[in-house]
Coordinates of N, CA and C in Angstrom, one line a residue:
Chain A
Q1 N 0.9 -1.1 0.0 CA 0.0 0.1 0.0 C 1.0 1.2 0.1
Q2 N 0.6 2.1 -0.8 CA 1.3 3.4 -1.0 C 1.4 4.3 0.2
P3 N 2.5 4.7 0.8 CA 2.5 5.7 1.8 C 2.0 7.0 1.3
V4 N 1.3 7.7 2.3 CA 0.8 9.0 2.1 C 1.7 10.2 2.3
Q5 N 1.8 11.0 1.3 CA 2.8 12.3 1.7 C 2.0 13.4 1.7
S6 N 2.4 14.4 2.5 CA 1.8 15.9 2.7 C 2.8 16.8 3.1
P7 N 2.8 17.9 2.7 CA 1.6 18.4 1.6 C 2.0 17.9 0.2
Q8 N 1.2 18.0 -0.9 CA 1.3 17.6 -2.1 C 2.3 18.6 -2.9
A9 N 2.2 19.9 -2.4 CA 3.0 20.9 -2.8 C 3.4 22.0 -1.9
V10 N 4.6 22.6 -2.1 CA 4.9 23.6 -1.1 C 5.8 24.8 -1.7
I11 N 5.5 26.1 -1.6 CA 6.3 27.0 -2.3 C 6.9 27.8 -1.0
L12 N 8.3 28.0 -1.1 CA 9.1 28.6 -0.1 C 9.7 29.8 -0.7
R13 N 10.3 30.7 0.2 CA 11.3 31.6 -0.2 C 12.6 31.1 0.3
E14 N 13.8 31.4 -0.3 CA 15.1 31.1 0.1 C 15.2 31.5 1.7
G15 N 15.8 30.4 2.3 CA 16.0 30.7 3.7 C 14.9 30.2 4.6
E16 N 13.8 29.8 4.2 CA 12.6 29.4 4.9 C 12.8 27.9 5.1
D17 N 12.0 27.4 6.1 CA 12.1 26.0 6.6 C 10.8 25.3 6.0
A18 N 11.0 24.0 5.9 CA 9.7 23.1 5.3 C 9.9 21.8 5.9
V19 N 8.6 21.2 6.2 CA 8.4 19.9 6.6 C 7.6 19.1 5.7
I20 N 8.1 17.8 5.3 CA 7.3 16.9 4.4 C 7.4 15.6 5.3
N21 N 5.9 15.3 5.3 CA 5.5 14.0 6.1 C 5.2 12.9 5.2
C22 N 5.3 11.8 5.8 CA 5.1 10.6 5.1 C 4.6 9.6 6.1
S23 N 3.4 8.8 5.9 CA 2.7 8.0 6.7 C 2.2 6.8 6.1
S24 N 2.5 5.6 6.7 CA 2.1 4.4 6.2 C 1.1 3.7 7.2
S25 N 0.1 3.0 6.6 CA -0.8 2.0 7.4 C -0.1 0.7 7.7
K26 N 1.1 0.4 7.1 CA 1.7 -0.9 7.4 C 3.0 -0.7 8.3
A27 N 3.2 -1.7 8.9 CA 4.6 -1.8 9.8 C 5.6 -1.6 9.0
L28 N 6.6 -0.9 9.1 CA 7.8 -0.6 8.2 C 9.0 -1.1 8.9
Y29 N 10.0 -1.3 7.9 CA 11.2 -1.6 8.4 C 12.2 -0.4 8.1
S30 N 12.0 0.5 7.1 CA 12.7 1.5 6.8 C 11.8 2.6 5.9
V31 N 12.2 3.8 6.1 CA 11.8 4.9 5.2 C 13.0 5.5 4.5
H32 N 12.9 5.7 3.2 CA 13.7 6.3 2.3 C 13.3 7.6 2.0
W33 N 14.2 8.5 1.7 CA 13.7 9.8 1.1 C 14.7 10.1 -0.1
Y34 N 14.1 10.5 -1.2 CA 14.8 10.8 -2.4 C 14.2 12.2 -3.0
R35 N 15.1 12.9 -3.8 CA 14.7 14.0 -4.4 C 14.8 13.9 -5.9
Q36 N 14.0 14.5 -6.7 CA 14.0 14.3 -8.3 C 13.7 15.7 -8.7
K37 N 14.7 16.0 -9.7 CA 14.7 17.4 -10.3 C 14.0 17.0 -11.6
H38 N 13.3 17.9 -12.2 CA 12.7 17.8 -13.4 C 13.8 17.2 -14.5
G39 N 13.3 16.0 -15.0 CA 14.1 15.5 -16.3 C 15.4 14.8 -15.7
E40 N 15.4 14.7 -14.3 CA 16.7 13.9 -13.8 C 16.4 12.7 -13.0
A41 N 17.4 12.0 -12.6 CA 17.0 10.8 -11.8 C 16.8 11.1 -10.5
P42 N 15.9 10.4 -9.8 CA 15.7 10.6 -8.2 C 17.2 10.3 -7.6
V43 N 17.6 11.3 -6.5 CA 18.8 11.2 -5.9 C 18.5 10.7 -4.4
F44 N 19.3 9.9 -3.8 CA 19.2 9.6 -2.6 C 19.3 10.8 -1.4
L45 N 18.5 10.9 -0.5 CA 18.8 11.9 0.7 C 19.2 11.2 2.0
M46 N 18.1 10.1 2.5 CA 18.1 9.8 3.7 C 17.6 8.5 3.8
I47 N 18.1 7.6 4.6 CA 17.5 6.4 5.0 C 17.3 6.3 6.6
L48 N 16.1 6.1 7.0 CA 15.7 5.9 8.5 C 15.4 4.6 8.7
L49 N 16.1 3.7 9.5 CA 15.9 2.4 9.8 C 15.2 2.2 11.1
K50 N 14.4 1.1 11.2 CA 13.8 0.7 12.5 C 15.0 0.6 13.4
G51 N 14.6 1.0 14.7 CA 15.7 0.8 15.7 C 16.5 2.3 15.8
G52 N 16.2 3.3 14.9 CA 16.8 4.6 15.0 C 17.9 5.0 14.4
E53 N 18.4 4.0 13.6 CA 19.7 4.3 12.8 C 19.4 5.2 11.6
Q54 N 20.1 6.1 11.3 CA 19.9 7.0 10.0 C 21.3 7.0 9.2
K55 N 20.9 7.1 8.0 CA 22.0 7.3 7.0 C 21.6 8.3 6.0
G56 N 22.5 9.3 5.9 CA 22.1 10.4 4.9 C 23.0 11.5 5.0
H57 N 22.4 12.5 4.3 CA 23.3 13.9 4.1 C 23.3 14.7 5.5
E58 N 24.3 15.3 5.6 CA 24.4 16.1 6.9 C 23.4 17.3 7.0
K59 N 23.3 17.8 5.9 CA 22.4 19.0 6.0 C 20.9 18.9 6.1
I60 N 20.5 17.4 6.0 CA 19.1 17.2 5.9 C 18.9 16.2 7.2
S61 N 17.7 16.6 7.7 CA 17.4 15.8 8.8 C 16.1 15.2 8.8
A62 N 15.7 14.1 9.3 CA 14.5 13.4 9.3 C 14.2 12.6 10.6
S63 N 13.0 12.4 10.7 CA 12.6 11.5 12.0 C 11.7 10.5 11.5
F64 N 11.6 9.3 12.3 CA 11.0 8.1 12.1 C 10.2 7.8 13.3
N65 N 9.0 7.9 13.3 CA 8.3 7.4 14.6 C 7.7 5.9 14.1
E66 N 8.2 5.0 14.7 CA 8.0 3.6 14.3 C 6.7 3.2 14.8
K67 N 6.3 3.6 15.9 CA 4.9 3.5 16.5 C 3.8 4.0 15.7
K68 N 4.0 5.2 15.1 CA 2.9 5.7 14.3 C 3.1 5.4 12.9
Q69 N 4.3 4.8 12.5 CA 4.6 4.6 11.1 C 4.7 5.8 10.2
Q70 N 5.2 6.8 10.9 CA 5.3 8.1 10.1 C 6.8 8.6 10.1
S71 N 7.1 9.3 9.1 CA 8.4 9.9 9.0 C 8.3 11.3 8.4
S72 N 9.2 12.2 8.9 CA 9.1 13.6 8.6 C 10.6 13.9 7.9
L73 N 10.4 14.8 7.0 CA 11.8 15.2 6.3 C 11.8 16.9 6.6
Y74 N 13.0 17.3 7.3 CA 13.0 18.6 7.7 C 14.2 19.2 6.9
L75 N 13.5 20.4 6.1 CA 14.5 21.1 5.2 C 14.5 22.6 5.8
T76 N 15.8 22.9 6.3 CA 16.0 24.1 7.0 C 16.8 25.1 6.1
A77 N 16.5 26.3 6.3 CA 17.4 27.5 5.5 C 17.2 26.9 4.1
S78 N 16.4 26.9 3.5 CA 16.2 26.3 2.2 C 16.9 27.0 1.2
Q79 N 17.5 26.3 0.1 CA 18.2 27.0 -1.0 C 17.5 26.8 -2.3
L80 N 17.8 27.5 -3.2 CA 17.2 27.4 -4.6 C 17.4 25.8 -5.0
S81 N 18.5 25.4 -4.7 CA 18.7 23.9 -5.2 C 17.9 23.0 -4.6
Y82 N 17.3 23.3 -3.5 CA 16.4 22.2 -2.7 C 15.0 22.0 -3.6
S83 N 14.8 23.0 -4.7 CA 13.6 22.6 -5.5 C 13.7 21.4 -6.1
G84 N 12.5 20.8 -6.3 CA 12.2 19.3 -6.8 C 11.1 18.7 -6.1
T85 N 10.9 17.4 -6.6 CA 9.9 16.5 -6.0 C 10.5 15.7 -5.1
Y86 N 10.0 15.5 -3.9 CA 10.5 14.8 -2.7 C 9.6 13.6 -2.5
F87 N 10.2 12.3 -2.7 CA 9.6 11.2 -2.5 C 9.9 10.4 -1.3
C88 N 9.0 9.9 -0.6 CA 9.4 8.9 0.5 C 9.1 7.4 -0.1
G89 N 9.9 6.7 0.5 CA 9.6 5.1 -0.2 C 9.7 4.3 1.2
T90 N 8.9 3.4 1.2 CA 9.0 2.4 2.6 C 9.2 1.0 2.2
E91 N 10.0 0.5 3.1 CA 10.2 -1.0 3.1 C 9.5 -1.7 4.1
K92 N 8.8 -2.8 3.9 CA 8.0 -3.4 4.8 C 8.8 -4.6 5.6
G93 N 9.8 -5.1 5.1 CA 10.4 -6.2 5.9 C 11.5 -6.4 5.2
S94 N 11.9 -7.8 4.9 CA 13.0 -8.3 4.3 C 13.0 -8.2 2.9
A95 N 11.7 -7.8 2.3 CA 11.8 -7.7 0.9 C 12.5 -6.4 0.5
R96 N 13.4 -6.4 -0.5 CA 14.1 -5.3 -0.9 C 13.4 -4.4 -2.1
Q97 N 12.3 -4.0 -1.8 CA 11.6 -3.2 -2.8 C 11.1 -2.1 -1.9
L98 N 11.0 -0.9 -2.7 CA 10.5 0.4 -2.2 C 9.0 0.7 -2.7
T99 N 8.1 1.0 -1.7 CA 6.8 1.4 -2.2 C 6.9 3.0 -2.0
F100 N 6.8 3.8 -3.1 CA 7.0 5.2 -3.2 C 5.6 5.8 -2.7
G101 N 5.7 6.9 -2.1 CA 4.6 7.8 -2.0 C 4.4 8.7 -3.4
S102 N 3.3 9.6 -3.4 CA 3.0 10.2 -4.7 C 3.8 11.4 -5.0
G103 N 4.6 11.9 -3.9 CA 5.7 13.0 -4.0 C 5.1 14.4 -3.5
T104 N 6.2 15.1 -3.1 CA 5.7 16.5 -2.7 C 6.6 17.3 -3.4
Q105 N 5.9 18.3 -4.2 CA 6.7 19.2 -5.1 C 7.1 20.4 -4.3
L106 N 8.3 20.7 -4.1 CA 8.8 21.8 -3.5 C 9.5 22.9 -4.4
T107 N 9.0 24.1 -4.2 CA 9.4 25.1 -4.9 C 10.2 26.1 -4.1
V108 N 11.4 26.5 -4.4 CA 12.2 27.7 -3.5 C 12.3 28.7 -4.4
L109 N 11.7 29.7 -4.0 CA 11.9 31.2 -4.9 C 12.8 32.2 -4.3
P110 N 13.5 32.9 -5.1 CA 14.6 33.7 -4.6 C 13.8 34.9 -3.8
Chain B
K1 N 33.8 7.3 -10.3 CA 33.0 6.2 -10.4 C 31.7 6.5 -11.2
A2 N 31.7 5.7 -12.3 CA 30.5 5.8 -13.3 C 29.1 5.6 -12.5
G3 N 28.2 6.2 -12.9 CA 26.9 6.1 -12.4 C 26.1 4.9 -13.1
V4 N 24.7 4.7 -12.8 CA 24.0 3.9 -13.5 C 23.7 4.3 -15.0
T5 N 23.8 3.5 -16.1 CA 23.6 3.8 -17.3 C 22.5 3.1 -17.8
Q6 N 21.4 3.9 -18.5 CA 20.5 3.1 -19.1 C 20.4 3.6 -20.5
T7 N 19.9 2.6 -21.4 CA 19.9 2.7 -22.8 C 18.6 2.1 -23.4
P8 N 17.8 2.4 -24.3 CA 18.1 3.7 -24.8 C 17.4 4.8 -23.8
R9 N 17.7 6.1 -24.2 CA 17.1 7.0 -23.4 C 15.8 7.4 -23.8
Y10 N 15.5 7.5 -24.9 CA 14.2 7.6 -25.4 C 13.7 6.5 -26.5
L11 N 12.6 6.2 -26.6 CA 12.1 5.4 -27.7 C 10.6 5.6 -27.8
I12 N 10.3 5.2 -29.2 CA 8.8 5.2 -29.5 C 8.5 3.9 -30.2
K13 N 7.5 3.2 -29.7 CA 6.9 2.1 -30.2 C 5.3 2.2 -30.4
T14 N 4.9 1.3 -31.2 CA 3.7 1.2 -31.5 C 3.0 0.0 -30.7
R15 N 1.7 0.0 -30.5 CA 1.0 -0.9 -29.7 C 1.2 -2.2 -30.4
G16 N 1.4 -3.3 -29.5 CA 1.6 -4.7 -29.9 C 3.1 -4.9 -30.1
Q17 N 3.9 -4.1 -30.1 CA 5.3 -4.3 -30.5 C 5.9 -4.7 -28.9
Q18 N 7.2 -5.1 -28.9 CA 8.0 -5.3 -27.7 C 9.2 -4.4 -27.7
V19 N 9.8 -4.2 -26.5 CA 10.8 -3.4 -26.2 C 11.7 -4.0 -25.2
T20 N 13.0 -3.8 -25.4 CA 13.9 -4.3 -24.4 C 14.7 -3.1 -23.9
L21 N 15.0 -2.8 -22.6 CA 15.7 -1.8 -22.1 C 16.8 -2.3 -21.4
S22 N 18.0 -1.7 -21.4 CA 19.1 -2.0 -20.8 C 19.6 -1.2 -19.6
C23 N 20.2 -1.8 -18.8 CA 20.8 -1.1 -17.6 C 22.1 -1.6 -17.0
S24 N 23.1 -0.6 -16.9 CA 24.5 -1.1 -16.4 C 24.5 -0.5 -15.0
P25 N 24.8 -1.2 -14.0 CA 24.8 -0.7 -12.6 C 26.3 -0.3 -12.4
I26 N 26.3 0.4 -11.2 CA 27.6 1.0 -10.8 C 28.5 -0.3 -10.6
S27 N 29.7 -0.1 -10.9 CA 30.6 -1.3 -10.8 C 30.6 -1.7 -9.2
G28 N 30.5 -3.0 -9.0 CA 30.6 -3.6 -7.7 C 29.2 -3.9 -7.3
H29 N 28.0 -3.2 -7.7 CA 26.8 -3.3 -7.3 C 26.1 -4.6 -7.9
R30 N 25.6 -5.4 -7.1 CA 25.1 -6.6 -7.5 C 23.5 -6.7 -7.6
S31 N 22.9 -5.7 -7.0 CA 21.4 -5.7 -7.3 C 20.9 -4.5 -8.2
V32 N 20.0 -5.0 -9.0 CA 19.3 -4.0 -10.1 C 17.8 -3.9 -9.7
S33 N 17.4 -2.9 -9.5 CA 15.9 -2.8 -9.5 C 15.3 -2.1 -10.6
W34 N 14.1 -2.3 -11.0 CA 13.4 -1.6 -11.9 C 12.3 -0.9 -11.3
Y35 N 11.9 0.3 -12.0 CA 10.7 1.2 -11.4 C 10.0 1.7 -12.7
Q36 N 8.8 1.8 -12.6 CA 8.0 2.5 -13.6 C 7.6 3.8 -13.1
Q37 N 7.7 5.0 -13.8 CA 7.2 6.2 -13.3 C 6.3 6.8 -14.3
T38 N 5.1 7.1 -13.9 CA 4.0 7.6 -14.7 C 3.5 8.8 -13.8
P39 N 2.8 9.8 -14.5 CA 2.3 11.0 -13.9 C 1.1 10.3 -12.9
G40 N 0.4 9.5 -13.4 CA -0.8 9.0 -12.7 C -0.6 8.1 -11.6
Q41 N 0.4 7.2 -11.5 CA 0.7 6.1 -10.6 C 1.9 6.4 -10.0
G42 N 2.8 7.4 -10.4 CA 4.0 7.5 -9.5 C 5.0 6.7 -9.9
L43 N 5.9 6.4 -8.8 CA 7.0 5.4 -9.0 C 6.5 4.0 -8.5
Q44 N 6.5 3.0 -9.4 CA 6.0 1.7 -9.0 C 7.1 0.8 -9.3
F45 N 7.3 -0.2 -8.3 CA 8.4 -1.2 -8.4 C 7.9 -2.3 -9.2
L46 N 8.8 -2.6 -10.1 CA 8.6 -3.8 -11.0 C 9.2 -5.1 -10.4
F47 N 10.5 -5.0 -10.5 CA 11.3 -6.3 -10.0 C 12.7 -5.8 -9.5
E48 N 13.4 -6.8 -8.9 CA 14.7 -6.7 -8.4 C 15.5 -7.9 -8.7
Y49 N 16.6 -7.8 -9.2 CA 17.6 -8.9 -9.4 C 18.7 -8.8 -8.7
F50 N 19.2 -10.0 -8.1 CA 20.4 -10.0 -7.4 C 21.3 -11.1 -7.9
S51 N 22.5 -11.0 -8.2 CA 23.3 -12.2 -8.8 C 22.4 -13.0 -9.6
E52 N 21.9 -12.4 -10.7 CA 21.3 -13.2 -11.9 C 19.9 -13.9 -11.3
T53 N 19.5 -13.6 -10.2 CA 18.1 -14.4 -9.8 C 17.1 -13.1 -9.3
Q54 N 16.0 -13.3 -9.8 CA 14.9 -12.3 -9.5 C 14.6 -12.5 -7.9
R55 N 14.7 -11.5 -7.1 CA 14.6 -11.5 -5.6 C 13.3 -11.1 -5.3
N56 N 12.7 -10.1 -5.9 CA 11.4 -9.5 -5.6 C 10.6 -9.2 -6.9
K57 N 9.3 -9.2 -7.0 CA 8.5 -8.9 -8.2 C 7.4 -8.2 -7.5
G58 N 7.3 -7.0 -8.3 CA 6.0 -6.0 -8.1 C 4.7 -6.7 -8.7
N59 N 3.7 -5.7 -8.7 CA 2.3 -6.3 -9.2 C 2.2 -5.8 -10.7
F60 N 2.8 -6.3 -11.6 CA 2.8 -6.0 -13.1 C 2.4 -7.3 -13.6
P61 N 1.7 -7.2 -14.8 CA 1.4 -8.5 -15.5 C 2.6 -9.2 -16.1
G62 N 2.4 -10.3 -16.6 CA 3.6 -11.1 -17.2 C 4.2 -10.6 -18.4
R63 N 3.7 -9.6 -18.9 CA 4.2 -9.0 -20.1 C 5.7 -8.3 -19.7
F64 N 5.6 -8.0 -18.5 CA 6.9 -7.4 -18.2 C 7.9 -8.4 -17.5
S65 N 8.9 -8.5 -18.0 CA 9.8 -9.5 -17.6 C 11.3 -8.8 -17.5
G66 N 12.4 -9.7 -16.9 CA 13.6 -9.1 -16.8 C 14.6 -10.2 -16.7
R67 N 15.9 -9.8 -16.7 CA 16.9 -10.7 -16.4 C 18.2 -9.9 -16.0
Q68 N 19.1 -10.7 -15.4 CA 20.5 -10.1 -15.1 C 21.4 -10.9 -15.4
F69 N 22.5 -10.4 -15.9 CA 23.4 -11.1 -16.5 C 24.7 -11.4 -15.4
S70 N 25.7 -12.2 -15.6 CA 26.7 -12.4 -14.8 C 27.6 -11.1 -14.3
N71 N 27.6 -10.2 -15.3 CA 28.2 -9.0 -15.0 C 27.5 -8.1 -14.3
S72 N 26.2 -8.3 -13.9 CA 25.2 -7.6 -13.1 C 24.4 -6.6 -14.0
R73 N 24.8 -6.5 -15.3 CA 24.0 -5.8 -16.1 C 22.5 -6.4 -16.3
S74 N 21.5 -5.5 -16.5 CA 20.2 -6.2 -16.6 C 19.5 -5.5 -17.7
E75 N 18.5 -6.3 -18.2 CA 17.6 -5.9 -19.2 C 16.2 -6.3 -18.6
M76 N 15.2 -5.2 -19.1 CA 13.9 -5.6 -18.9 C 13.1 -5.4 -20.1
N77 N 12.2 -6.3 -20.4 CA 11.5 -6.5 -21.7 C 9.8 -6.3 -21.4
V78 N 9.2 -5.7 -22.3 CA 7.8 -5.5 -22.3 C 7.4 -5.9 -23.6
S79 N 6.5 -6.9 -23.5 CA 5.8 -7.5 -24.7 C 4.5 -7.0 -25.0
T80 N 4.0 -7.2 -26.2 CA 2.6 -6.7 -26.6 C 2.4 -5.3 -25.8
L81 N 3.1 -4.3 -26.3 CA 2.8 -3.0 -25.7 C 1.5 -2.5 -25.9
E82 N 1.2 -1.6 -24.7 CA -0.1 -1.2 -24.6 C 0.2 0.4 -24.4
L83 N -0.9 1.2 -24.7 CA -0.7 2.6 -24.5 C -0.4 2.9 -23.2
G84 N -0.9 2.2 -22.2 CA -0.6 2.6 -20.8 C 0.8 2.1 -20.4
D85 N 1.5 1.6 -21.1 CA 2.9 1.2 -20.9 C 4.0 2.5 -21.1
S86 N 3.4 3.5 -21.7 CA 4.1 4.7 -21.9 C 4.7 5.2 -20.5
A87 N 5.9 5.4 -20.2 CA 6.4 5.7 -19.0 C 7.8 6.0 -19.1
L88 N 8.3 6.4 -17.8 CA 9.7 6.6 -17.6 C 10.1 5.4 -16.8
Y89 N 11.0 4.5 -17.4 CA 11.4 3.3 -16.8 C 12.8 3.5 -16.0
L90 N 12.9 3.4 -14.8 CA 14.1 3.8 -14.0 C 14.7 2.4 -13.5
C91 N 16.0 2.4 -13.7 CA 16.8 1.4 -13.2 C 17.5 1.9 -11.9
A92 N 17.8 1.1 -10.9 CA 18.4 1.5 -9.8 C 19.3 0.4 -9.2
S93 N 20.6 0.8 -9.0 CA 21.4 -0.2 -8.4 C 21.9 -0.1 -7.0
S94 N 22.1 -1.1 -6.4 CA 22.7 -1.0 -5.2 C 23.6 -2.3 -4.6
H95 N 24.2 -2.3 -3.4 CA 25.1 -3.3 -3.1 C 24.3 -4.7 -2.9
G96 N 23.1 -4.4 -2.4 CA 22.1 -5.5 -2.5 C 22.5 -6.6 -1.3
T97 N 23.4 -6.3 -0.3 CA 23.6 -7.2 0.6 C 23.3 -6.6 1.8
G98 N 23.2 -7.3 3.0 CA 23.1 -6.9 4.4 C 21.8 -6.6 4.6
G99 N 20.8 -7.0 4.1 CA 19.5 -6.7 4.3 C 18.8 -5.5 3.8
P100 N 17.6 -5.2 4.1 CA 17.0 -3.9 3.4 C 17.6 -2.7 3.9
G101 N 17.4 -1.7 3.3 CA 17.8 -0.4 3.9 C 19.0 0.3 3.0
G102 N 19.3 -0.5 1.9 CA 20.4 0.0 1.2 C 20.0 1.2 0.3
E103 N 21.0 2.2 0.2 CA 20.6 3.3 -0.7 C 20.6 2.8 -2.0
L104 N 19.8 3.3 -3.1 CA 19.7 3.0 -4.5 C 20.2 4.3 -5.2
F105 N 20.9 4.1 -6.3 CA 21.3 4.9 -7.2 C 20.7 4.8 -8.4
F106 N 19.9 5.8 -8.8 CA 18.9 5.5 -10.1 C 19.9 6.2 -11.3
G107 N 19.4 5.5 -12.5 CA 20.0 5.9 -13.7 C 18.9 7.0 -13.9
E108 N 19.1 7.6 -15.4 CA 18.4 8.8 -15.8 C 16.9 8.2 -16.5
G109 N 16.9 6.9 -16.6 CA 15.8 6.4 -17.1 C 15.7 6.2 -18.7
S110 N 14.6 5.3 -19.1 CA 14.4 5.2 -20.6 C 13.0 5.7 -20.7
R111 N 12.7 6.7 -21.5 CA 11.4 7.2 -21.7 C 10.9 6.5 -22.9
L112 N 9.7 5.8 -22.7 CA 9.0 4.8 -23.6 C 7.8 5.5 -23.8
T113 N 7.5 5.8 -25.2 CA 6.2 6.1 -25.7 C 5.6 5.2 -26.5
V114 N 4.4 4.8 -26.3 CA 3.7 3.8 -27.1 C 2.6 4.6 -27.8
L115 N 2.6 4.4 -29.1 CA 1.7 5.1 -29.9 C 0.7 4.0 -30.5

């Protein structure tokens, strides 16, 4: 079942903060976050694993609430380069496949 | 280190034809996954191969198939093309070992248009 992302779209000014949420109705092993710019491949941002381990970029932070099966991606002091569509992908167990949300389109204006 | 390479980047086919897409993973990566991306359905998992074996399969009809070679390169094939198969097909490679949670490295995709 596809995770639900919110908001669907957000427009920011440079320097502002944003939070993107991802929730699932199923028990999760991990949550992945990717960013895709128009016409480009999705790029890895962060993995949050059950048990609290995180792997990802230093300038991006995220949380994973295992009890609620929710994850949030925090973008602080946004830059123009942050513009793109953000996808969360969830893994349910040992199966190595991601189920992606429908994406959040983030636009950062000067 | 070279990234994930997908060929062809663009192709146009007609209904009923078949198509083969190719993916060369990052050197040393043994897992290759395929995803279909459309505006309506988003990113959907097709299948994953590891060491020449299909390890996971998504919810797609049997017209969609794939394989992986001993050098980890992978191909996917779609037979009897339908208009709804028009999409961006993305390949992603990863080390594939050590359980779930591995970072995926995506190629730029093969954009298929079915007329």
